[in-house]
């Protein structure tokens, strides 16, 4: 006579009975999960039925199409076939709708949908819930308080601070260059922008470019960007428990620790400077406070200040956003000018007319460089430092062509694809600064390096100033030439990178 696995006569005491029950429960759970994923997939298929896309695998989605860091190039190909938007399946039951049409962008950026949690959550152990990841009233409160750190009264004296950091980098380049060996500039520019943001926003006194801790912080950031990016895309790295046990998970933890040690040191140092009465007096006399001092002295509506956790999150957010994006921007701009010597020379002549040989650049000079500003914008178009941003629809949306998406869908605004769209920018691959001449007309949402709407970049003005100072001073000192054997290959990461670095030949000008 057969005895059922759940028979009370076998269950008590029998290990094999317990195992059988456990396996049965496991199986039921697995079936339940599979049914849940299946139903979710069916819902997603229905939700995006008005948006055609290339065929995808039921488990791996479009993984095969996006191999070997060809993501940006692949989406450009899709955009030719599928106008305005196209679903991208990250896995069988995970998708985001890629959007690259200016009218679509306008609709999404005009709403107040939250950041896509399913994507941004993977960077939260690193940068925490600061301005970039926050949503709702807490975001609004932080944004309102931190906006004053970017008032022009505050930004004005930063020009000299940034110029000083740039000169340190250029001095180093003078020592390093020799006629035949090109220089990989991204690393150097990253150290310089880190130095600038630490001095400007965090009142850091010493030079981060000469400091070993800054180098390990920059390396940790590189690792964190690579690891988070691959986690967002991988079917097998979604679960926190499984990820924490994997080798990538361990590397991520170590890199987070390094990054946090850096930001903790900066906070600790500033707190101890503020113990000094004279420093405190200086702060009290200031009409407007620097970024970190705003955080340290802030009082919320309830009378309390920032909690240590919120403070750390904002410092981690600004330390990363405030240096890595501008490092990408400046490196790609210098490459674009190296590849287009005629525009490089026009910019140099403009800067020489304004500054002479003095190289002491001020806030007032920054508005007197129209041609260089056009070149910077054109480089930001071709190489947007933030290639895409994502939102999760909090209510259904209908686009101007009548197609719609329901609540809950993740929408990724592909800034890179928008900037390379031939419908928006004729001959999009041509570097043509005249696109940004004062009399040129563009769609309000055709150029979005700093995103748009209420969640646009809070550091936009700081970033534009830093890029102008860095480019102007570099052009006064060096002629830039590309390395024809290593043309940079744009690669999607959280911040745009080059797969093979950015190598330039630098020739010291007489
Ligand atoms: C060329 C340089 C920069 C570019 C291209 C850039 C681009 C962007 C973009 C596209 C966003 C929107 C992100 C999203 O929606 O997920 C953003 C947000 C943000 N950026 Fe920048 N950024 C740059 C420089 C900076 C700098 C220098 C700082 C700080 C000093 C900064 C701080 C932030 C912060 C805190 C946010 C979140 C704002 C919010 O949601 O309220 N960025 N940036």
Coordinates of C-alpha atoms and ligand atoms in Angstrom, one line a residue:
X1 CA 0.0 0.0 0.0
X2 CA 1.5 3.4 -0.9
X3 CA 1.9 6.0 1.8
X4 CA 1.4 9.7 0.9
X5 CA 4.2 12.1 1.4
X6 CA 2.1 14.0 3.8
X7 CA 1.0 11.0 5.7
X8 CA 1.2 11.6 9.5
X9 CA 2.6 8.1 10.0
X10 CA 5.8 9.0 8.1
X11 CA 6.1 12.7 8.8
X12 CA 7.0 12.9 12.5
X13 CA 10.6 12.0 13.1
X14 CA 11.4 11.1 9.5
X15 CA 14.1 13.3 7.9
X16 CA 13.2 12.1 4.5
X17 CA 9.5 13.0 5.2
X18 CA 10.6 16.5 6.2
X19 CA 12.6 16.8 3.0
X20 CA 9.7 15.7 0.9
X21 CA 7.5 18.3 2.5
X22 CA 10.1 21.0 2.0
X23 CA 10.6 20.0 -1.7
X24 CA 6.8 20.0 -2.2
X25 CA 6.6 23.5 -0.7
X26 CA 9.6 24.6 -2.8
X27 CA 7.9 23.3 -5.9
X28 CA 4.6 25.0 -5.0
X29 CA 6.5 28.3 -4.4
X30 CA 8.4 27.9 -7.7
X31 CA 5.2 27.3 -9.6
X32 CA 3.6 30.2 -7.9
X33 CA 6.5 32.5 -8.8
X34 CA 6.5 31.2 -12.4
X35 CA 2.8 31.9 -12.7
X36 CA 3.3 35.4 -11.3
X37 CA 6.1 36.1 -13.8
X38 CA 4.0 34.6 -16.6
X39 CA 1.0 36.8 -15.7
X40 CA 3.3 39.9 -15.4
X41 CA 4.8 39.1 -18.8
X42 CA 1.3 38.9 -20.3
X43 CA 0.4 42.2 -18.7
X44 CA 3.5 43.8 -20.1
X45 CA 2.9 42.4 -23.6
X46 CA -0.5 43.9 -23.6
X47 CA 0.7 47.2 -22.1
X48 CA 3.2 47.8 -24.9
X49 CA 1.2 46.3 -27.8
X50 CA 1.1 49.7 -29.6
X51 CA 4.9 49.8 -29.6
X52 CA 6.5 47.3 -31.9
X53 CA 10.1 46.0 -31.2
X54 CA 12.4 43.3 -32.5
X55 CA 11.6 39.7 -31.3
X56 CA 12.9 38.9 -27.8
X57 CA 13.7 35.7 -25.9
X58 CA 11.1 34.7 -23.3
X59 CA 13.7 34.5 -20.5
X60 CA 16.6 36.7 -21.6
X61 CA 14.7 39.4 -23.4
X62 CA 16.9 41.4 -25.8
X63 CA 20.2 40.4 -24.1
X64 CA 21.6 38.9 -27.3
X65 CA 21.1 42.1 -29.2
X66 CA 22.9 44.1 -26.6
X67 CA 26.2 42.2 -26.3
X68 CA 29.7 43.7 -26.2
X69 CA 29.0 47.2 -25.1
X70 CA 27.2 48.1 -28.3
X71 CA 24.1 49.3 -26.5
X72 CA 24.2 52.9 -27.7
X73 CA 24.8 51.9 -31.3
X74 CA 22.1 49.2 -31.2
X75 CA 19.4 51.6 -30.0
X76 CA 20.4 54.0 -32.8
X77 CA 19.6 51.1 -35.3
X78 CA 16.3 50.4 -33.6
X79 CA 15.4 54.1 -33.7
X80 CA 15.6 54.0 -37.5
X81 CA 13.0 51.2 -37.6
X82 CA 10.8 52.1 -34.7
X83 CA 9.9 55.8 -34.6
X84 CA 9.7 57.7 -31.3
X85 CA 9.9 54.8 -28.8
X86 CA 10.5 51.1 -28.6
X87 CA 10.2 48.5 -25.8
X88 CA 13.4 46.9 -24.6
X89 CA 13.1 43.6 -22.8
X90 CA 15.7 43.3 -20.1
X91 CA 14.4 39.9 -19.2
X92 CA 11.2 37.8 -19.9
X93 CA 9.2 39.8 -17.5
X94 CA 11.2 43.1 -17.2
X95 CA 11.1 45.8 -19.7
X96 CA 11.6 49.5 -20.2
X97 CA 10.2 51.6 -23.1
X98 CA 13.0 53.5 -24.7
X99 CA 11.9 57.0 -25.7
X100 CA 13.9 59.2 -28.2
X101 CA 11.4 61.6 -29.7
X102 CA 11.5 65.2 -28.5
X103 CA 7.6 65.4 -28.3
X104 CA 7.6 62.2 -26.2
X105 CA 10.4 63.6 -24.0
X106 CA 8.4 66.8 -23.5
X107 CA 5.4 64.8 -22.3
X108 CA 7.4 62.7 -19.8
X109 CA 9.5 65.5 -18.5
X110 CA 6.5 67.7 -18.0
X111 CA 5.0 65.2 -15.5
X112 CA 6.1 64.3 -12.1
X113 CA 6.7 60.6 -12.3
X114 CA 9.1 59.2 -9.8
X115 CA 12.6 57.8 -10.7
X116 CA 12.3 54.2 -11.8
X117 CA 12.9 52.3 -8.6
X118 CA 13.6 49.0 -10.4
X119 CA 16.7 50.6 -12.0
X120 CA 17.9 53.3 -9.6
X121 CA 17.6 51.1 -6.5
X122 CA 20.8 49.3 -7.5
X123 CA 22.9 52.4 -6.9
X124 CA 21.2 53.2 -3.5
X125 CA 23.7 51.2 -1.4
X126 CA 26.4 53.5 -2.9
X127 CA 24.9 57.0 -3.1
X128 CA 21.9 56.5 -0.8
X129 CA 18.7 58.4 -1.0
X130 CA 20.0 61.9 -1.8
X131 CA 18.6 64.3 -4.3
X132 CA 19.2 62.1 -7.3
X133 CA 17.1 59.1 -6.0
X134 CA 14.6 60.8 -3.7
X135 CA 11.0 61.3 -4.7
X136 CA 8.0 63.2 -3.4
X137 CA 7.9 65.8 -0.6
X138 CA 11.4 64.8 0.8
X139 CA 12.9 65.4 -2.6
X140 CA 11.1 68.7 -2.8
X141 CA 12.3 69.8 0.6
X142 CA 16.0 68.8 -0.1
X143 CA 15.9 70.4 -3.6
X144 CA 14.5 73.7 -2.2
X145 CA 17.2 73.8 0.5
X146 CA 20.1 72.9 -1.8
X147 CA 19.2 75.2 -4.7
X148 CA 20.8 78.1 -2.8
X149 CA 24.1 76.4 -3.0
X150 CA 24.0 77.1 -6.8
X151 CA 23.1 80.8 -6.5
X152 CA 25.4 82.9 -8.7
X153 CA 26.8 84.7 -5.6
X154 CA 28.2 81.3 -4.6
X155 CA 29.3 80.2 -8.0
X156 CA 31.2 83.4 -8.8
X157 CA 34.2 82.8 -6.6
X158 CA 34.4 79.2 -7.7
X159 CA 35.7 80.2 -11.1
X160 CA 39.1 81.0 -9.5
X161 CA 39.1 77.8 -7.5
X162 CA 38.3 75.7 -10.6
X163 CA 41.0 77.6 -12.6
X164 CA 43.5 76.7 -10.0
X165 CA 42.6 73.0 -10.1
X166 CA 42.8 73.1 -14.0
X167 CA 46.3 74.7 -13.8
X168 CA 47.5 71.9 -11.5
X169 CA 46.3 69.3 -14.1
X170 CA 47.9 71.2 -17.0
X171 CA 51.2 71.5 -15.1
X172 CA 51.2 67.8 -14.7
X173 CA 50.4 67.3 -18.4
X174 CA 53.4 69.4 -19.3
X175 CA 55.6 67.0 -17.3
X176 CA 54.0 63.9 -18.8
X177 CA 53.9 64.7 -22.5
X178 CA 56.5 63.7 -25.0
X179 CA 56.1 64.0 -28.8
X180 CA 55.1 60.4 -29.6
X181 CA 53.2 59.2 -26.6
X182 CA 49.5 60.1 -26.4
X183 CA 48.0 60.7 -23.0
X184 CA 44.9 59.1 -21.6
X185 CA 43.1 62.2 -20.3
X186 CA 40.0 60.8 -18.6
X187 CA 41.8 59.8 -15.4
X188 CA 43.5 63.2 -15.1
X189 CA 40.3 65.1 -15.8
X190 CA 38.4 63.0 -13.2
X191 CA 41.0 63.9 -10.5
X192 CA 40.8 67.6 -11.5
X193 CA 37.0 67.7 -11.3
X194 CA 37.0 65.8 -8.0
X195 CA 39.5 68.3 -6.7
X196 CA 37.2 71.2 -7.9
X197 CA 34.0 69.8 -6.4
X198 CA 35.8 69.0 -3.1
X199 CA 37.1 72.6 -2.8
X200 CA 33.9 74.3 -4.0
X201 CA 31.1 72.3 -2.4
X202 CA 32.9 70.7 0.5
X203 CA 35.3 73.4 1.6
X204 CA 38.2 71.0 1.3
X205 CA 41.5 72.8 1.7
X206 CA 44.2 70.5 0.2
X207 CA 44.7 69.5 -3.4
X208 CA 42.8 66.2 -4.1
X209 CA 44.9 65.7 -7.3
X210 CA 48.0 65.0 -5.3
X211 CA 46.3 62.8 -2.8
X212 CA 46.3 58.9 -2.9
X213 CA 42.9 58.6 -1.3
X214 CA 41.3 60.5 -4.2
X215 CA 42.8 58.0 -6.7
X216 CA 41.3 55.1 -4.8
X217 CA 38.0 56.9 -4.6
X218 CA 38.0 57.5 -8.4
X219 CA 38.8 53.8 -9.0
X220 CA 36.0 52.8 -6.6
X221 CA 33.6 55.0 -8.6
X222 CA 34.7 53.3 -11.9
X223 CA 34.0 49.9 -10.3
X224 CA 30.7 50.9 -8.8
X225 CA 29.5 52.3 -12.2
X226 CA 30.5 49.1 -14.0
X227 CA 29.0 46.8 -11.4
X228 CA 25.7 48.6 -11.0
X229 CA 25.3 48.9 -14.8
X230 CA 25.8 45.1 -15.3
X231 CA 23.5 44.3 -12.4
X232 CA 20.7 46.4 -13.9
X233 CA 21.0 44.4 -17.1
X234 CA 21.4 40.9 -15.7
X235 CA 18.6 38.5 -15.1
X236 CA 20.6 36.6 -12.5
X237 CA 21.8 39.6 -10.4
X238 CA 18.4 40.9 -9.3
X239 CA 18.0 39.3 -5.9
X240 CA 19.8 41.1 -3.1
X241 CA 20.6 37.8 -1.3
X242 CA 22.0 36.1 -4.3
X243 CA 23.9 39.2 -5.3
X244 CA 25.5 39.7 -1.9
X245 CA 26.9 36.1 -2.1
X246 CA 28.3 36.5 -5.6
X247 CA 31.8 37.8 -6.4
X248 CA 30.3 40.9 -8.1
X249 CA 28.3 41.5 -4.9
X250 CA 31.5 41.3 -2.8
X251 CA 33.3 43.7 -5.1
X252 CA 30.4 46.1 -5.0
X253 CA 30.5 46.0 -1.2
X254 CA 34.2 46.7 -1.1
X255 CA 34.0 49.6 -3.6
X256 CA 31.0 51.1 -1.6
X257 CA 33.2 50.9 1.6
X258 CA 36.0 52.7 -0.1
X259 CA 33.7 55.4 -1.5
X260 CA 32.0 55.9 1.9
X261 CA 35.4 56.2 3.7
X262 CA 36.2 59.0 1.3
X263 CA 33.0 60.9 1.9
X264 CA 33.1 60.2 5.7
X265 CA 36.6 61.7 5.8
X266 CA 35.3 64.9 4.1
X267 CA 32.4 65.3 6.5
X268 CA 34.5 64.6 9.5
X269 CA 37.1 67.1 8.4
X270 CA 34.6 69.9 7.8
X271 CA 32.9 69.2 11.2
X272 CA 36.2 69.5 13.0
X273 CA 37.0 72.7 11.1
X274 CA 33.7 74.1 12.3
X275 CA 34.8 73.5 15.9
X276 CA 37.3 76.3 15.3
X277 CA 35.6 79.6 16.4
X278 CA 37.2 81.7 13.6
X279 CA 36.0 79.3 10.9
X280 CA 32.5 79.4 12.5
X281 CA 32.6 83.2 12.6
X282 CA 33.5 83.2 8.9
X283 CA 30.5 81.0 8.1
X284 CA 28.2 83.3 10.1
X285 CA 29.3 86.3 8.2
X286 CA 28.6 84.6 4.9
X287 CA 25.4 85.7 3.1
X288 CA 25.1 82.3 1.5
X289 CA 26.5 79.0 2.5
X290 CA 28.5 76.4 0.5
X291 CA 26.8 73.1 -0.1
X292 CA 28.2 71.1 2.8
X293 CA 27.6 73.9 5.2
X294 CA 24.0 74.1 4.1
X295 CA 23.6 70.5 5.0
X296 CA 25.4 70.9 8.4
X297 CA 23.5 73.9 9.4
X298 CA 20.1 73.1 7.9
X299 CA 17.0 73.2 9.9
X300 CA 13.9 71.4 8.5
X301 CA 10.3 72.5 9.0
X302 CA 10.2 70.3 12.1
X303 CA 13.2 72.1 13.6
X304 CA 15.5 69.1 13.1
X305 CA 18.6 69.1 10.9
X306 CA 19.6 66.5 8.3
X307 CA 20.0 63.0 9.9
X308 CA 23.5 61.5 9.5
X309 CA 22.1 59.1 7.0
X310 CA 20.5 61.9 4.8
X311 CA 23.7 64.0 5.2
X312 CA 25.8 61.1 4.0
X313 CA 23.5 60.4 1.1
X314 CA 23.6 64.0 -0.2
X315 CA 27.4 64.1 0.2
X316 CA 27.8 60.8 -1.7
X317 CA 25.4 62.0 -4.4
X318 CA 27.1 65.3 -5.0
X319 CA 30.6 63.9 -4.7
X320 CA 29.7 61.5 -7.5
X321 CA 27.4 63.6 -9.7
X322 CA 29.5 66.7 -9.1
X323 CA 32.7 65.3 -10.6
X324 CA 32.1 62.3 -12.8
X325 CA 29.7 63.9 -15.2
X326 CA 31.9 67.0 -15.7
X327 CA 34.9 64.7 -16.2
X328 CA 33.1 62.9 -18.9
X329 CA 31.9 66.2 -20.5
X330 CA 35.3 67.8 -20.5
X331 CA 37.2 64.8 -21.8
X332 CA 34.8 64.3 -24.7
X333 CA 34.8 68.1 -25.5
X334 CA 38.6 68.0 -25.6
X335 CA 38.5 65.0 -27.9
X336 CA 35.9 66.6 -30.2
X337 CA 38.1 69.7 -30.5
X338 CA 41.2 67.6 -31.1
X339 CA 39.3 65.8 -34.0
X340 CA 38.2 69.2 -35.4
X341 CA 41.3 71.4 -35.5
X342 CA 39.6 74.3 -37.3
X343 CA 37.0 74.7 -34.5
X344 CA 39.8 74.2 -31.9
X345 CA 41.7 77.1 -33.4
X346 CA 38.7 79.4 -33.6
X347 CA 38.0 78.7 -29.9
X348 CA 41.6 79.3 -29.0
X349 CA 41.6 82.7 -30.9
X350 CA 38.5 83.7 -29.1
X351 CA 40.0 82.8 -25.7
X352 CA 43.2 84.6 -26.5
X353 CA 41.3 87.8 -27.5
X354 CA 39.6 87.8 -24.1
X355 CA 42.3 86.6 -21.8
X356 CA 45.6 87.5 -23.6
X357 CA 48.4 85.5 -22.1
X358 CA 47.2 86.1 -18.6
X359 CA 45.3 82.9 -18.1
X360 CA 43.5 84.5 -15.1
X361 CA 40.0 83.7 -15.9
X362 CA 37.0 85.3 -14.1
X363 CA 33.2 84.9 -13.9
X364 CA 32.8 87.9 -16.3
X365 CA 34.9 86.2 -19.0
X366 CA 32.6 83.2 -19.1
X367 CA 29.8 85.0 -21.0
X368 CA 32.3 86.3 -23.6
X369 CA 33.1 83.0 -25.3
X370 CA 30.1 82.4 -27.7
X371 CA 32.0 80.2 -30.1
X372 CA 33.5 78.1 -27.4
X373 CA 30.1 77.7 -25.8
X374 CA 28.7 76.6 -29.1
X375 CA 31.5 74.0 -29.4
X376 CA 30.9 72.8 -25.9
X377 CA 27.1 72.3 -26.6
X378 CA 27.8 70.5 -29.8
X379 CA 30.2 68.1 -28.0
X380 CA 27.5 67.6 -25.3
X381 CA 25.1 66.8 -28.1
X382 CA 27.3 64.1 -29.6
X383 CA 28.6 62.8 -26.2
X384 CA 26.0 63.5 -23.6
X385 CA 27.6 62.6 -20.2
X386 CA 24.3 61.1 -18.9
X387 CA 23.1 59.0 -21.8
X388 CA 19.7 58.1 -20.4
X389 CA 17.4 58.7 -17.4
X390 CA 14.4 56.6 -16.3
X391 CA 11.0 57.2 -14.8
X392 CA 8.2 54.8 -13.6
X393 CA 4.8 56.0 -14.8
X394 CA 2.6 56.9 -11.8
X395 CA -0.4 57.3 -14.0
X396 CA -1.2 56.4 -17.7
X397 CA 0.3 58.5 -20.4
X398 CA -0.9 59.3 -23.9
X399 CA 1.7 60.7 -26.4
X400 CA 0.9 63.3 -29.1
X401 CA 0.5 60.5 -31.8
X402 CA -2.3 58.9 -29.7
X403 CA -0.3 55.9 -28.5
X404 CA -0.4 55.3 -24.7
X405 CA 1.2 53.4 -21.9
X406 CA -0.4 52.3 -18.5
X407 CA 0.7 53.2 -15.0
X408 CA 3.7 51.1 -13.7
X409 CA 5.7 51.0 -17.0
X410 CA 9.3 52.1 -16.8
X411 CA 10.2 54.7 -19.4
X412 CA 13.9 55.3 -20.3
X413 CA 14.6 58.6 -22.0
X414 CA 17.5 57.9 -24.3
X415 CA 19.2 61.3 -24.4
X416 CA 22.0 59.8 -26.5
X417 CA 19.6 58.5 -29.2
X418 CA 17.6 61.8 -29.2
X419 CA 20.9 63.7 -29.8
X420 CA 21.8 61.4 -32.7
X421 CA 18.4 61.3 -34.3
X422 CA 18.6 62.4 -38.0
X423 CA 15.0 63.6 -37.7
X424 CA 15.9 66.0 -35.0
X425 CA 19.5 66.8 -36.0
X426 CA 20.3 66.6 -39.8
X427 CA 23.6 64.8 -40.4
X428 CA 23.7 64.0 -36.7
X429 CA 27.3 62.5 -36.7
X430 CA 28.8 65.7 -38.1
X431 CA 30.4 68.0 -35.5
X432 CA 28.8 71.3 -36.4
X433 CA 28.8 74.0 -33.7
X434 CA 26.6 76.3 -35.8
X435 CA 23.6 74.3 -34.8
X436 CA 23.8 76.3 -31.5
X437 CA 24.2 79.7 -33.1
X438 CA 22.0 82.3 -31.5
X439 CA 19.7 82.5 -34.5
X440 CA 19.2 78.8 -34.9
X441 CA 15.8 77.3 -33.9
X442 CA 15.4 74.0 -32.2
X443 CA 12.6 72.0 -30.6
X444 CA 12.5 72.8 -26.9
X445 CA 13.3 69.2 -26.1
X446 CA 15.8 68.3 -28.8
X447 CA 18.9 69.0 -26.6
X448 CA 18.8 67.6 -23.1
X449 CA 22.2 66.9 -21.7
X450 CA 21.0 68.2 -18.3
X451 CA 17.6 66.6 -18.7
X452 CA 14.6 68.9 -18.2
X453 CA 11.5 69.7 -16.1
X454 CA 11.5 69.8 -12.4
X455 CA 14.1 67.0 -12.1
X456 CA 16.7 68.7 -14.3
X457 CA 20.3 68.9 -13.2
X458 CA 20.8 71.2 -10.2
X459 CA 24.5 71.5 -11.0
X460 CA 24.0 72.7 -14.6
X461 CA 25.4 76.2 -14.2
X462 CA 28.4 74.9 -12.1
X463 CA 29.1 72.3 -14.7
X464 CA 28.9 74.8 -17.7
X465 CA 31.3 77.1 -15.8
X466 CA 33.7 74.3 -15.0
X467 CA 33.7 73.1 -18.6
X468 CA 34.3 76.6 -20.0
X469 CA 37.2 77.2 -17.6
X470 CA 38.8 73.8 -18.3
X471 CA 38.5 74.1 -22.1
X472 CA 39.7 77.7 -22.2
X473 CA 42.8 77.2 -20.1
X474 CA 43.7 73.9 -21.9
X475 CA 43.5 75.6 -25.3
X476 CA 45.7 78.4 -24.2
X477 CA 48.5 76.0 -23.2
X478 CA 48.2 73.0 -25.6
X479 CA 47.4 72.1 -29.2
X480 CA 45.2 69.0 -29.1
X481 CA 45.5 66.2 -31.6
X482 CA 43.6 62.9 -31.8
X483 CA 45.4 59.5 -31.7
X484 CA 44.3 58.0 -35.0
X485 CA 45.1 54.5 -33.7
X486 CA 42.7 54.8 -30.7
X487 CA 39.5 56.6 -31.7
X488 CA 37.3 56.7 -28.6
X489 CA 34.3 54.4 -28.6
X490 CA 31.3 55.8 -26.7
X491 CA 30.0 53.2 -24.3
X492 CA 26.8 53.4 -22.1
X493 CA 27.4 53.4 -18.4
X494 CA 25.6 55.5 -15.8
X495 CA 27.9 58.2 -17.1
X496 CA 29.1 58.1 -20.8
X497 CA 32.6 56.5 -21.1
X498 CA 34.9 55.5 -23.8
X499 CA 35.5 51.8 -24.1
X500 CA 39.2 52.3 -25.1
X501 CA 39.9 55.5 -23.1
X502 CA 40.3 59.0 -24.5
X503 CA 43.9 59.3 -25.8
X504 CA 45.2 62.7 -27.1
X505 CA 48.5 64.0 -28.3
X506 CA 49.2 67.3 -26.6
X507 CA 51.7 69.9 -28.0
X508 CA 52.8 72.7 -25.8
X509 CA 52.1 76.1 -27.5
X510 CA 54.9 78.6 -27.6
Ligands
LIG1 C1 28.3 68.0 -17.6 C2 27.9 67.8 -16.4 C3 26.6 67.3 -16.0 C4 25.6 66.7 -16.7 C5 25.6 66.4 -18.2 C6 24.5 66.4 -15.8 C7 23.3 65.8 -16.2 C8 22.3 65.5 -15.3 C9 21.1 64.8 -15.7 C10 20.7 64.3 -17.1 C11 20.3 64.7 -14.5 C12 18.9 64.1 -14.4 C13 19.1 62.7 -13.8 C14 17.9 61.9 -13.7 O1 16.8 62.3 -14.1 O2 18.0 60.7 -13.3 C15 21.0 65.3 -13.5 C16 20.6 65.4 -12.2 C17 21.4 65.8 -11.1 N1 22.6 66.4 -11.2 FE1 23.7 66.7 -12.9 N2 24.9 66.8 -14.5 C18 26.1 67.4 -14.6 C19 26.8 68.0 -13.6 C20 26.4 68.0 -12.3 C21 27.1 68.7 -11.2 C22 28.4 69.4 -11.4 C23 26.4 68.5 -10.1 C24 26.6 68.9 -8.7 C25 27.5 69.8 -8.3 C26 25.2 67.7 -10.4 C27 24.2 67.3 -9.5 C28 23.0 66.7 -9.9 C29 22.0 66.3 -9.0 C30 22.1 66.4 -7.5 C31 20.9 65.8 -9.7 C32 19.6 65.3 -9.2 C33 18.7 66.5 -9.2 C34 17.3 66.2 -8.8 O3 16.7 65.2 -9.1 O4 16.7 67.1 -8.2 N3 25.2 67.5 -11.8 N4 22.2 65.8 -13.9

